[in-house]
PDB file of C-alpha atoms in Angstrom:
ATOM      1  CA  MET N 260       0.000   0.000   0.000  1.00 70.00           C
ATOM      2  CA  ILE N 261       2.840   2.376   0.837  1.00 74.00           C
ATOM      3  CA  LEU N 262       4.588   1.679  -2.459  1.00 77.00           C
ATOM      4  CA  ALA N 263       1.340   2.061  -4.366  1.00 79.00           C
ATOM      5  CA  GLY N 264       0.900   5.420  -2.654  1.00 81.00           C
ATOM      6  CA  LEU N 265       4.387   6.521  -3.711  1.00 81.00           C
ATOM      7  CA  VAL N 266       3.717   5.440  -7.281  1.00 84.00           C
ATOM      8  CA  GLY N 267       0.392   7.271  -7.258  1.00 86.00           C
ATOM      9  CA  ALA N 268       2.016  10.434  -5.926  1.00 86.00           C
ATOM     10  CA  ARG N 269       4.603  10.424  -8.715  1.00 86.00           C
ATOM     11  CA  TRP N 270       1.900   9.721 -11.304  1.00 87.00           C
ATOM     12  CA  ILE N 271      -0.044  12.759 -10.086  1.00 91.00           C
ATOM     13  CA  THR N 272       3.144  14.854 -10.042  1.00 86.00           C
ATOM     14  CA  GLY N 273       3.694  13.880 -13.675  1.00 85.00           C
ATOM     15  CA  ASN N 274       0.224  15.165 -14.593  1.00 89.00           C
ATOM     16  CA  TYR N 275      -1.202  11.635 -14.780  1.00 92.00           C
ATOM     17  CA  ASP N 276       1.331  10.617 -17.417  1.00 93.00           C
ATOM     18  CA  TRP N 277       2.968   7.188 -17.013  1.00 94.00           C
ATOM     19  CA  THR N 278       5.801   8.173 -19.362  1.00 94.00           C
ATOM     20  CA  TYR N 279       6.876  10.695 -16.724  1.00 93.00           C
ATOM     21  CA  PHE N 280       8.499   7.772 -14.874  1.00 94.00           C
ATOM     22  CA  ALA N 281      10.944   7.145 -17.751  1.00 93.00           C
ATOM     23  CA  VAL N 282      12.568  10.591 -17.291  1.00 93.00           C
ATOM     24  CA  ALA N 283      13.200  10.983 -21.030  1.00 95.00           C
ATOM     25  CA  GLY N 284      15.469  13.784 -22.214  1.00 94.00           C
ATOM     26  CA  ASP N 285      15.444  15.578 -25.544  1.00 94.00           C
ATOM     27  CA  GLN N 286      19.085  14.615 -26.128  1.00 94.00           C
ATOM     28  CA  PHE N 287      18.001  11.034 -26.862  1.00 96.00           C
ATOM     29  CA  THR N 288      14.218  11.220 -27.244  1.00 96.00           C
ATOM     30  CA  ASP N 289      12.320  13.067 -29.970  1.00 95.00           C
ATOM     31  CA  PRO N 290       8.652  13.283 -28.878  1.00 93.00           C
ATOM     32  CA  ARG N 291       7.613  14.033 -32.475  1.00 93.00           C
ATOM     33  CA  LYS N 292       8.673  10.538 -33.575  1.00 94.00           C
ATOM     34  CA  THR N 293       7.645   8.358 -30.641  1.00 95.00           C
ATOM     35  CA  PRO N 294       4.680   6.002 -31.225  1.00 94.00           C
ATOM     36  CA  ILE N 295       2.918   7.464 -28.194  1.00 95.00           C
ATOM     37  CA  ARG N 296       3.101  10.813 -26.467  1.00 94.00           C
ATOM     38  CA  VAL N 297       6.162  10.806 -24.207  1.00 95.00           C
ATOM     39  CA  HIS N 298       6.950  13.349 -21.531  1.00 94.00           C
ATOM     40  CA  VAL N 299      10.364  14.771 -22.494  1.00 95.00           C
ATOM     41  CA  ALA N 300      12.460  17.250 -20.527  1.00 93.00           C
ATOM     42  CA  GLU N 301      15.541  19.179 -21.542  1.00 92.00           C
ATOM     43  CA  GLY N 302      18.865  17.416 -21.217  1.00 93.00           C
ATOM     44  CA  PRO N 303      20.081  13.812 -21.486  1.00 93.00           C
ATOM     45  CA  GLY N 304      17.320  12.343 -19.355  1.00 92.00           C
ATOM     46  CA  TYR N 305      17.807   9.067 -17.513  1.00 92.00           C
ATOM     47  CA  ASP N 306      18.153   5.347 -18.213  1.00 92.00           C
ATOM     48  CA  GLY N 307      14.414   4.707 -18.040  1.00 93.00           C
ATOM     49  CA  GLN N 308      13.998   6.097 -21.553  1.00 95.00           C
ATOM     50  CA  PHE N 309      16.192   3.298 -22.921  1.00 95.00           C
ATOM     51  CA  PHE N 310      14.101   0.657 -21.165  1.00 96.00           C
ATOM     52  CA  LEU N 311      11.055   2.347 -22.686  1.00 96.00           C
ATOM     53  CA  ARG N 312      12.611   2.059 -26.132  1.00 96.00           C
ATOM     54  CA  LEU N 313      13.590  -1.609 -25.644  1.00 95.00           C
ATOM     55  CA  ALA N 314      10.111  -2.390 -24.312  1.00 95.00           C
ATOM     56  CA  PHE N 315       8.755  -1.164 -27.665  1.00 96.00           C
ATOM     57  CA  GLU N 316      11.145  -3.475 -29.520  1.00 93.00           C
ATOM     58  CA  PRO N 317      13.327  -5.712 -27.282  1.00 93.00           C
ATOM     59  CA  PHE N 318      15.479  -7.324 -29.958  1.00 89.00           C
ATOM     60  CA  THR N 319      16.663  -4.566 -32.232  1.00 86.00           C
ATOM     61  CA  ALA N 320      19.897  -3.759 -34.026  1.00 81.00           C
ATOM     62  CA  ARG N 321      18.897  -0.178 -34.743  1.00 87.00           C
ATOM     63  CA  ARG N 322      20.500   2.546 -32.691  1.00 90.00           C
ATOM     64  CA  THR N 323      17.667   4.992 -33.354  1.00 93.00           C
ATOM     65  CA  ALA N 324      14.033   3.974 -33.720  1.00 93.00           C
ATOM     66  CA  TRP N 325      10.644   4.688 -32.177  1.00 94.00           C
ATOM     67  CA  GLY N 326      11.841   8.254 -31.630  1.00 94.00           C
ATOM     68  CA  ILE N 327      14.512   7.218 -29.097  1.00 95.00           C
ATOM     69  CA  GLU N 328      18.254   6.828 -29.625  1.00 93.00           C
ATOM     70  CA  ILE N 329      20.040   4.190 -27.546  1.00 91.00           C
ATOM     71  CA  ASP N 330      23.381   5.531 -26.375  1.00 87.00           C
ATOM     72  CA  GLY N 331      25.037   2.096 -26.170  1.00 80.00           C
ATOM     73  CA  PRO N 332      22.915  -0.660 -27.770  1.00 82.00           C
ATOM     74  CA  ALA N 333      25.165  -3.593 -26.830  1.00 81.00           C
ATOM     75  CA  TRP N 334      25.429  -2.397 -23.247  1.00 83.00           C
ATOM     76  CA  ARG N 335      21.737  -1.599 -22.840  1.00 87.00           C
ATOM     77  CA  GLN N 336      20.627  -4.929 -24.288  1.00 86.00           C
ATOM     78  CA  GLN N 337      22.619  -6.769 -21.636  1.00 88.00           C
ATOM     79  CA  ARG N 338      19.733  -5.769 -19.374  1.00 91.00           C
ATOM     80  CA  ILE N 339      17.067  -7.243 -21.601  1.00 94.00           C
ATOM     81  CA  ILE N 340      14.889  -9.137 -19.111  1.00 95.00           C
ATOM     82  CA  TYR N 341      13.042  -6.107 -17.732  1.00 96.00           C
ATOM     83  CA  PRO N 342      11.988  -4.607 -21.085  1.00 96.00           C
ATOM     84  CA  LEU N 343      11.319  -8.083 -22.486  1.00 96.00           C
ATOM     85  CA  ILE N 344       8.897  -8.918 -19.654  1.00 97.00           C
ATOM     86  CA  VAL N 345       7.231  -5.537 -20.142  1.00 97.00           C
ATOM     87  CA  HIS N 346       6.938  -6.083 -23.910  1.00 97.00           C
ATOM     88  CA  ILE N 347       5.334  -9.492 -23.407  1.00 97.00           C
ATOM     89  CA  THR N 348       3.024  -8.303 -20.613  1.00 96.00           C
ATOM     90  CA  ALA N 349       1.920  -5.306 -22.679  1.00 96.00           C
ATOM     91  CA  LEU N 350       1.228  -7.661 -25.609  1.00 95.00           C
ATOM     92  CA  GLY N 351       3.559  -5.573 -27.770  1.00 92.00           C
ATOM     93  CA  GLN N 352       1.183  -2.600 -27.642  1.00 95.00           C
ATOM     94  CA  PRO N 353       3.167   0.662 -27.324  1.00 95.00           C
ATOM     95  CA  ARG N 354       0.308   2.471 -25.578  1.00 95.00           C
ATOM     96  CA  TRP N 355       0.396  -0.040 -22.705  1.00 97.00           C
ATOM     97  CA  VAL N 356       4.168  -0.038 -22.263  1.00 97.00           C
ATOM     98  CA  PRO N 357       4.546   3.048 -19.988  1.00 96.00           C
ATOM     99  CA  PHE N 358       2.087   1.735 -17.392  1.00 96.00           C
ATOM    100  CA  THR N 359       3.466  -1.807 -17.638  1.00 97.00           C
ATOM    101  CA  LEU N 360       7.008  -0.594 -16.938  1.00 96.00           C
ATOM    102  CA  VAL N 361       5.780   0.726 -13.599  1.00 95.00           C
ATOM    103  CA  ALA N 362       3.494  -2.233 -12.869  1.00 95.00           C
ATOM    104  CA  VAL N 363       6.204  -4.862 -13.416  1.00 96.00           C
ATOM    105  CA  ASN N 364       8.536  -3.080 -11.006  1.00 94.00           C
ATOM    106  CA  LEU N 365       5.768  -2.637  -8.439  1.00 92.00           C
ATOM    107  CA  VAL N 366       4.989  -6.358  -8.580  1.00 93.00           C
ATOM    108  CA  GLY N 367       8.719  -7.061  -8.341  1.00 92.00           C
ATOM    109  CA  VAL N 368       9.099  -5.087  -5.116  1.00 90.00           C
ATOM    110  CA  THR N 369       5.969  -6.750  -3.696  1.00 90.00           C
ATOM    111  CA  VAL N 370       7.341 -10.228  -4.419  1.00 92.00           C
ATOM    112  CA  LEU N 371      10.682  -9.121  -2.959  1.00 91.00           C
ATOM    113  CA  VAL N 372       9.000  -8.176   0.319  1.00 89.00           C
ATOM    114  CA  LEU N 373       7.009 -11.428   0.473  1.00 91.00           C
ATOM    115  CA  ALA N 374      10.107 -13.546  -0.192  1.00 91.00           C
ATOM    116  CA  CYS N 375      12.112 -11.653   2.436  1.00 90.00           C
ATOM    117  CA  SER N 376       9.284 -12.173   4.942  1.00 91.00           C
ATOM    118  CA  VAL N 377       9.402 -15.921   4.418  1.00 90.00           C
ATOM    119  CA  LEU N 378      13.212 -15.922   4.627  1.00 89.00           C
ATOM    120  CA  ALA N 379      13.031 -13.932   7.861  1.00 89.00           C
ATOM    121  CA  GLY N 380      10.713 -16.561   9.313  1.00 88.00           C
ATOM    122  CA  ARG N 381      13.119 -19.319   8.309  1.00 85.00           C
ATOM    123  CA  VAL N 382      15.947 -17.770  10.330  1.00 81.00           C
ATOM    124  CA  GLY N 383      13.780 -17.187  13.379  1.00 84.00           C
ATOM    125  CA  LEU N 384      12.869 -13.535  12.845  1.00 85.00           C
ATOM    126  CA  ALA N 385       9.411 -12.028  12.712  1.00 88.00           C
ATOM    127  CA  PRO N 386       8.075 -12.033   9.128  1.00 86.00           C
ATOM    128  CA  ALA N 387       7.446  -8.289   9.470  1.00 85.00           C
ATOM    129  CA  TRP N 388      11.189  -7.747   9.027  1.00 86.00           C
ATOM    130  CA  GLY N 389      10.697  -8.662   5.378  1.00 82.00           C
ATOM    131  CA  ILE N 390       9.191  -5.254   4.671  1.00 83.00           C
ATOM    132  CA  LEU N 391      12.534  -3.505   5.214  1.00 82.00           C
ATOM    133  CA  PRO N 392      13.786  -3.913   1.589  1.00 79.00           C
ATOM    134  CA  ALA N 393      10.801  -1.873   0.419  1.00 74.00           C
ATOM    135  CA  PHE N 394      12.240   1.127   2.257  1.00 75.00           C
ATOM    136  CA  PHE N 395      15.754   0.823   0.851  1.00 75.00           C
ATOM    137  CA  PRO N 396      16.508   3.773  -1.468  1.00 70.00           C
ATOM    138  CA  GLY N 397      17.591   1.436  -4.289  1.00 69.00           C
ATOM    139  CA  PRO N 398      14.353  -0.378  -5.224  1.00 68.00           C
ATOM    140  CA  THR N 399      12.104   2.504  -4.193  1.00 71.00           C
ATOM    141  CA  MET N 400      13.878   5.279  -6.089  1.00 77.00           C
ATOM    142  CA  ARG N 401      14.387   3.072  -9.152  1.00 81.00           C
ATOM    143  CA  LEU N 402      10.701   2.211  -9.109  1.00 84.00           C
ATOM    144  CA  ALA N 403      10.002   5.895  -9.703  1.00 86.00           C
ATOM    145  CA  ARG N 404      12.324   6.006 -12.727  1.00 89.00           C
ATOM    146  CA  ASP N 405      11.509   2.864 -14.735  1.00 91.00           C
ATOM    147  CA  LEU N 406      14.844   1.225 -13.919  1.00 93.00           C
ATOM    148  CA  ALA N 407      15.695  -2.459 -13.667  1.00 92.00           C
ATOM    149  CA  GLU N 408      16.864  -2.592 -10.039  1.00 91.00           C
ATOM    150  CA  PRO N 409      13.488  -3.492  -8.453  1.00 91.00           C
ATOM    151  CA  LEU N 410      13.042  -6.508 -10.735  1.00 93.00           C
ATOM    152  CA  ASN N 411      16.710  -7.389 -10.328  1.00 92.00           C
ATOM    153  CA  ALA N 412      16.450  -7.384  -6.522  1.00 90.00           C
ATOM    154  CA  CYS N 413      13.311  -9.506  -6.766  1.00 92.00           C
ATOM    155  CA  LEU N 414      14.955 -12.137  -8.971  1.00 93.00           C
ATOM    156  CA  LEU N 415      18.082 -12.267  -6.800  1.00 90.00           C
ATOM    157  CA  THR N 416      15.980 -12.744  -3.660  1.00 90.00           C
ATOM    158  CA  LEU N 417      13.965 -15.473  -5.346  1.00 92.00           C
ATOM    159  CA  ALA N 418      17.246 -17.206  -6.218  1.00 90.00           C
ATOM    160  CA  ILE N 419      18.315 -17.125  -2.562  1.00 87.00           C
ATOM    161  CA  PHE N 420      14.862 -18.332  -1.554  1.00 88.00           C
ATOM    162  CA  ALA N 421      15.175 -21.250  -3.994  1.00 89.00           C
ATOM    163  CA  CYS N 422      18.636 -22.100  -2.629  1.00 83.00           C
ATOM    164  CA  THR N 423      17.302 -22.277   0.923  1.00 83.00           C
ATOM    165  CA  SER N 424      14.598 -24.623  -0.379  1.00 84.00           C
ATOM    166  CA  ALA N 425      17.212 -26.803  -2.134  1.00 81.00           C
ATOM    167  CA  SER N 426      15.571 -25.991  -5.476  1.00 85.00           C
ATOM    168  CA  PHE N 427      18.857 -25.374  -7.244  1.00 83.00           C
ATOM    169  CA  GLY N 428      17.406 -25.581 -10.746  1.00 88.00           C
ATOM    170  CA  TRP N 429      15.018 -22.718 -10.004  1.00 90.00           C
ATOM    171  CA  ALA N 430      17.830 -20.866  -8.241  1.00 88.00           C
ATOM    172  CA  ALA N 431      20.028 -21.114 -11.335  1.00 88.00           C
ATOM    173  CA  LEU N 432      17.173 -19.898 -13.545  1.00 92.00           C
ATOM    174  CA  ALA N 433      16.463 -16.928 -11.252  1.00 91.00           C
ATOM    175  CA  LEU N 434      20.159 -16.021 -11.063  1.00 89.00           C
ATOM    176  CA  ALA N 435      20.498 -16.176 -14.850  1.00 90.00           C
ATOM    177  CA  ALA N 436      17.466 -13.906 -15.259  1.00 93.00           C
ATOM    178  CA  ALA N 437      18.836 -11.530 -12.617  1.00 92.00           C
ATOM    179  CA  ALA N 438      22.179 -11.357 -14.448  1.00 91.00           C
ATOM    180  CA  LEU N 439      20.329 -10.487 -17.665  1.00 92.00           C
ATOM    181  CA  THR N 440      18.437  -7.795 -15.792  1.00 92.00           C
ATOM    182  CA  ARG N 441      21.578  -6.118 -14.506  1.00 88.00           C
ATOM    183  CA  GLU N 442      25.062  -7.441 -15.300  1.00 84.00           C
ATOM    184  CA  THR N 443      26.522  -6.514 -11.900  1.00 81.00           C
ATOM    185  CA  THR N 444      24.455  -9.381 -10.479  1.00 79.00           C
ATOM    186  CA  MET N 445      27.296 -11.667 -11.581  1.00 79.00           C
ATOM    187  CA  ILE N 446      29.060 -10.617  -8.379  1.00 80.00           C
ATOM    188  CA  SER N 447      26.110 -11.959  -6.413  1.00 71.00           C
ATOM    189  CA  VAL N 448      26.104 -15.134  -8.500  1.00 68.00           C
ATOM    190  CA  ALA N 449      29.722 -15.747  -7.501  1.00 72.00           C
ATOM    191  CA  ALA N 450      28.881 -15.003  -3.859  1.00 72.00           C
ATOM    192  CA  VAL N 451      25.970 -17.476  -3.850  1.00 65.00           C
ATOM    193  CA  ALA N 452      28.170 -20.134  -5.469  1.00 68.00           C
ATOM    194  CA  LEU N 453      30.906 -19.633  -2.876  1.00 72.00           C
ATOM    195  CA  ALA N 454      28.413 -19.681  -0.017  1.00 68.00           C
ATOM    196  CA  HIS N 455      26.973 -22.957  -1.263  1.00 63.00           C
ATOM    197  CA  GLN N 456      30.460 -24.409  -1.715  1.00 65.00           C
ATOM    198  CA  PHE N 457      31.536 -23.482   1.819  1.00 66.00           C
ATOM    199  CA  ASP N 458      28.272 -24.836   3.180  1.00 61.00           C
ATOM    200  CA  ASN N 459      29.007 -28.128   1.415  1.00 55.00           C
ATOM    201  CA  PRO N 460      32.791 -27.964   0.822  1.00 46.00           C
ATOM    202  CA  LEU N 461      33.173 -31.574  -0.282  1.00 41.00           C
ATOM    203  CA  PRO N 462      29.755 -32.993  -1.126  1.00 46.00           C
ATOM    204  CA  GLU N 463      31.308 -36.339  -1.967  1.00 44.00           C
ATOM    205  CA  LEU N 464      32.632 -36.642   1.585  1.00 38.00           C
ATOM    206  CA  ARG N 465      29.359 -36.131   3.369  1.00 43.00           C
ATOM    207  CA  ARG N 466      28.682 -38.533   6.225  1.00 42.00           C
ATOM    208  CA  ALA N 467      25.610 -39.971   4.538  1.00 43.00           C
ATOM    209  CA  ASP N 468      27.673 -40.982   1.518  1.00 43.00           C
ATOM    210  CA  PHE N 469      30.033 -43.042   3.679  1.00 38.00           C
ATOM    211  CA  SER N 470      27.547 -44.561   6.085  1.00 44.00           C
ATOM    212  CA  PRO N 471      27.699 -48.046   4.456  1.00 47.00           C
ATOM    213  CA  ILE N 472      31.503 -47.950   4.536  1.00 39.00           C
ATOM    214  CA  GLY N 473      31.493 -46.769   8.132  1.00 42.00           C
ATOM    215  CA  GLU N 474      29.154 -49.560   9.122  1.00 46.00           C
ATOM    216  CA  GLN N 475      31.412 -52.164   7.480  1.00 47.00           C
ATOM    217  CA  CYS N 476      34.497 -50.712   9.186  1.00 41.00           C
ATOM    218  CA  THR N 477      32.745 -50.801  12.553  1.00 42.00           C
ATOM    219  CA  ARG N 478      31.793 -54.451  12.096  1.00 47.00           C
ATOM    220  CA  LYS N 479      35.344 -55.359  11.079  1.00 44.00           C
ATOM    221  CA  ARG N 480      36.704 -53.504  14.089  1.00 41.00           C
ATOM    222  CA  ILE N 481      34.405 -55.418  16.428  1.00 39.00           C
ATOM    223  CA  ASN N 482      35.343 -58.740  14.852  1.00 46.00           C
ATOM    224  CA  PHE N 483      39.034 -57.850  15.001  1.00 40.00           C
ATOM    225  CA  SER N 484      38.714 -56.838  18.645  1.00 41.00           C
ATOM    226  CA  ILE N 485      37.168 -60.168  19.527  1.00 41.00           C
ATOM    227  CA  ALA N 486      39.963 -62.059  17.774  1.00 44.00           C
ATOM    228  CA  HIS N 487      42.643 -59.792  19.283  1.00 43.00           C
ATOM    229  CA  PRO N 488      42.024 -58.653  22.871  1.00 45.00           C
ATOM    230  CA  PRO N 489      42.795 -55.059  23.868  1.00 41.00           C
ATOM    231  CA  SER N 490      46.066 -56.165  25.507  1.00 39.00           C
ATOM    232  CA  ALA N 491      47.513 -56.489  22.024  1.00 37.00           C
ATOM    233  CA  PHE N 492      47.171 -52.734  21.575  1.00 35.00           C
ATOM    234  CA  TRP N 493      47.390 -51.143  25.012  1.00 39.00           C
ATOM    235  CA  PRO N 494      50.361 -52.296  27.152  1.00 40.00           C
ATOM    236  CA  SER N 495      48.646 -51.080  30.297  1.00 39.00           C
ATOM    237  CA  ALA N 496      45.954 -53.679  29.759  1.00 38.00           C
ATOM    238  CA  ARG N 497      48.441 -56.546  29.853  1.00 40.00           C
ATOM    239  CA  SER N 498      48.947 -56.439  33.617  1.00 38.00           C
TER     240      SER N 498
END
């Protein structure tokens, strides 16, 4: 409810225009050529305008199209998951893209909070602690600018949630999607891999794997002890 209120306040501030969230600048966006009316301010604008452009056409080799120039196509398309989800959710309709950009991020932050609440319960904390990520400046401020961080944080948290549930296939899928939402997530991928490795440093040496061998060794030791009394091993037992 709080996040919805913040989104509503920004929507009203932008004169009820969902494209206001993209923070488009006239250096890269020409409102005369965009397929829908886009709120454009003077200057370079912000990264949300590039997600808006990719949400119109996710897989594109054109630097300039739909009235928006992408400053670094190869770099921007590394973060393809967010605009791709928006494009699919909006059914490829340009007029629905601006609202969908905001809606996807809002759902992402909501799922982030729910996942953190469950994780908090698993470590013995009150589930209410899970609401804290919603107040971090990162997801909240990016939500107001059509950026990929809210969805990225959601996917990364879902990956951790899957790891704690031993659903490593889903964890790998969520981590891959998070990395394609924002490339810096690869640092987190390495951290999760190391954490899992240290938690299970040598999976092949786990006790359960050697229980049959241990049982056989114990039986042999008992049989050997019967055949050879303890005095054969401990001199103090000979007296």
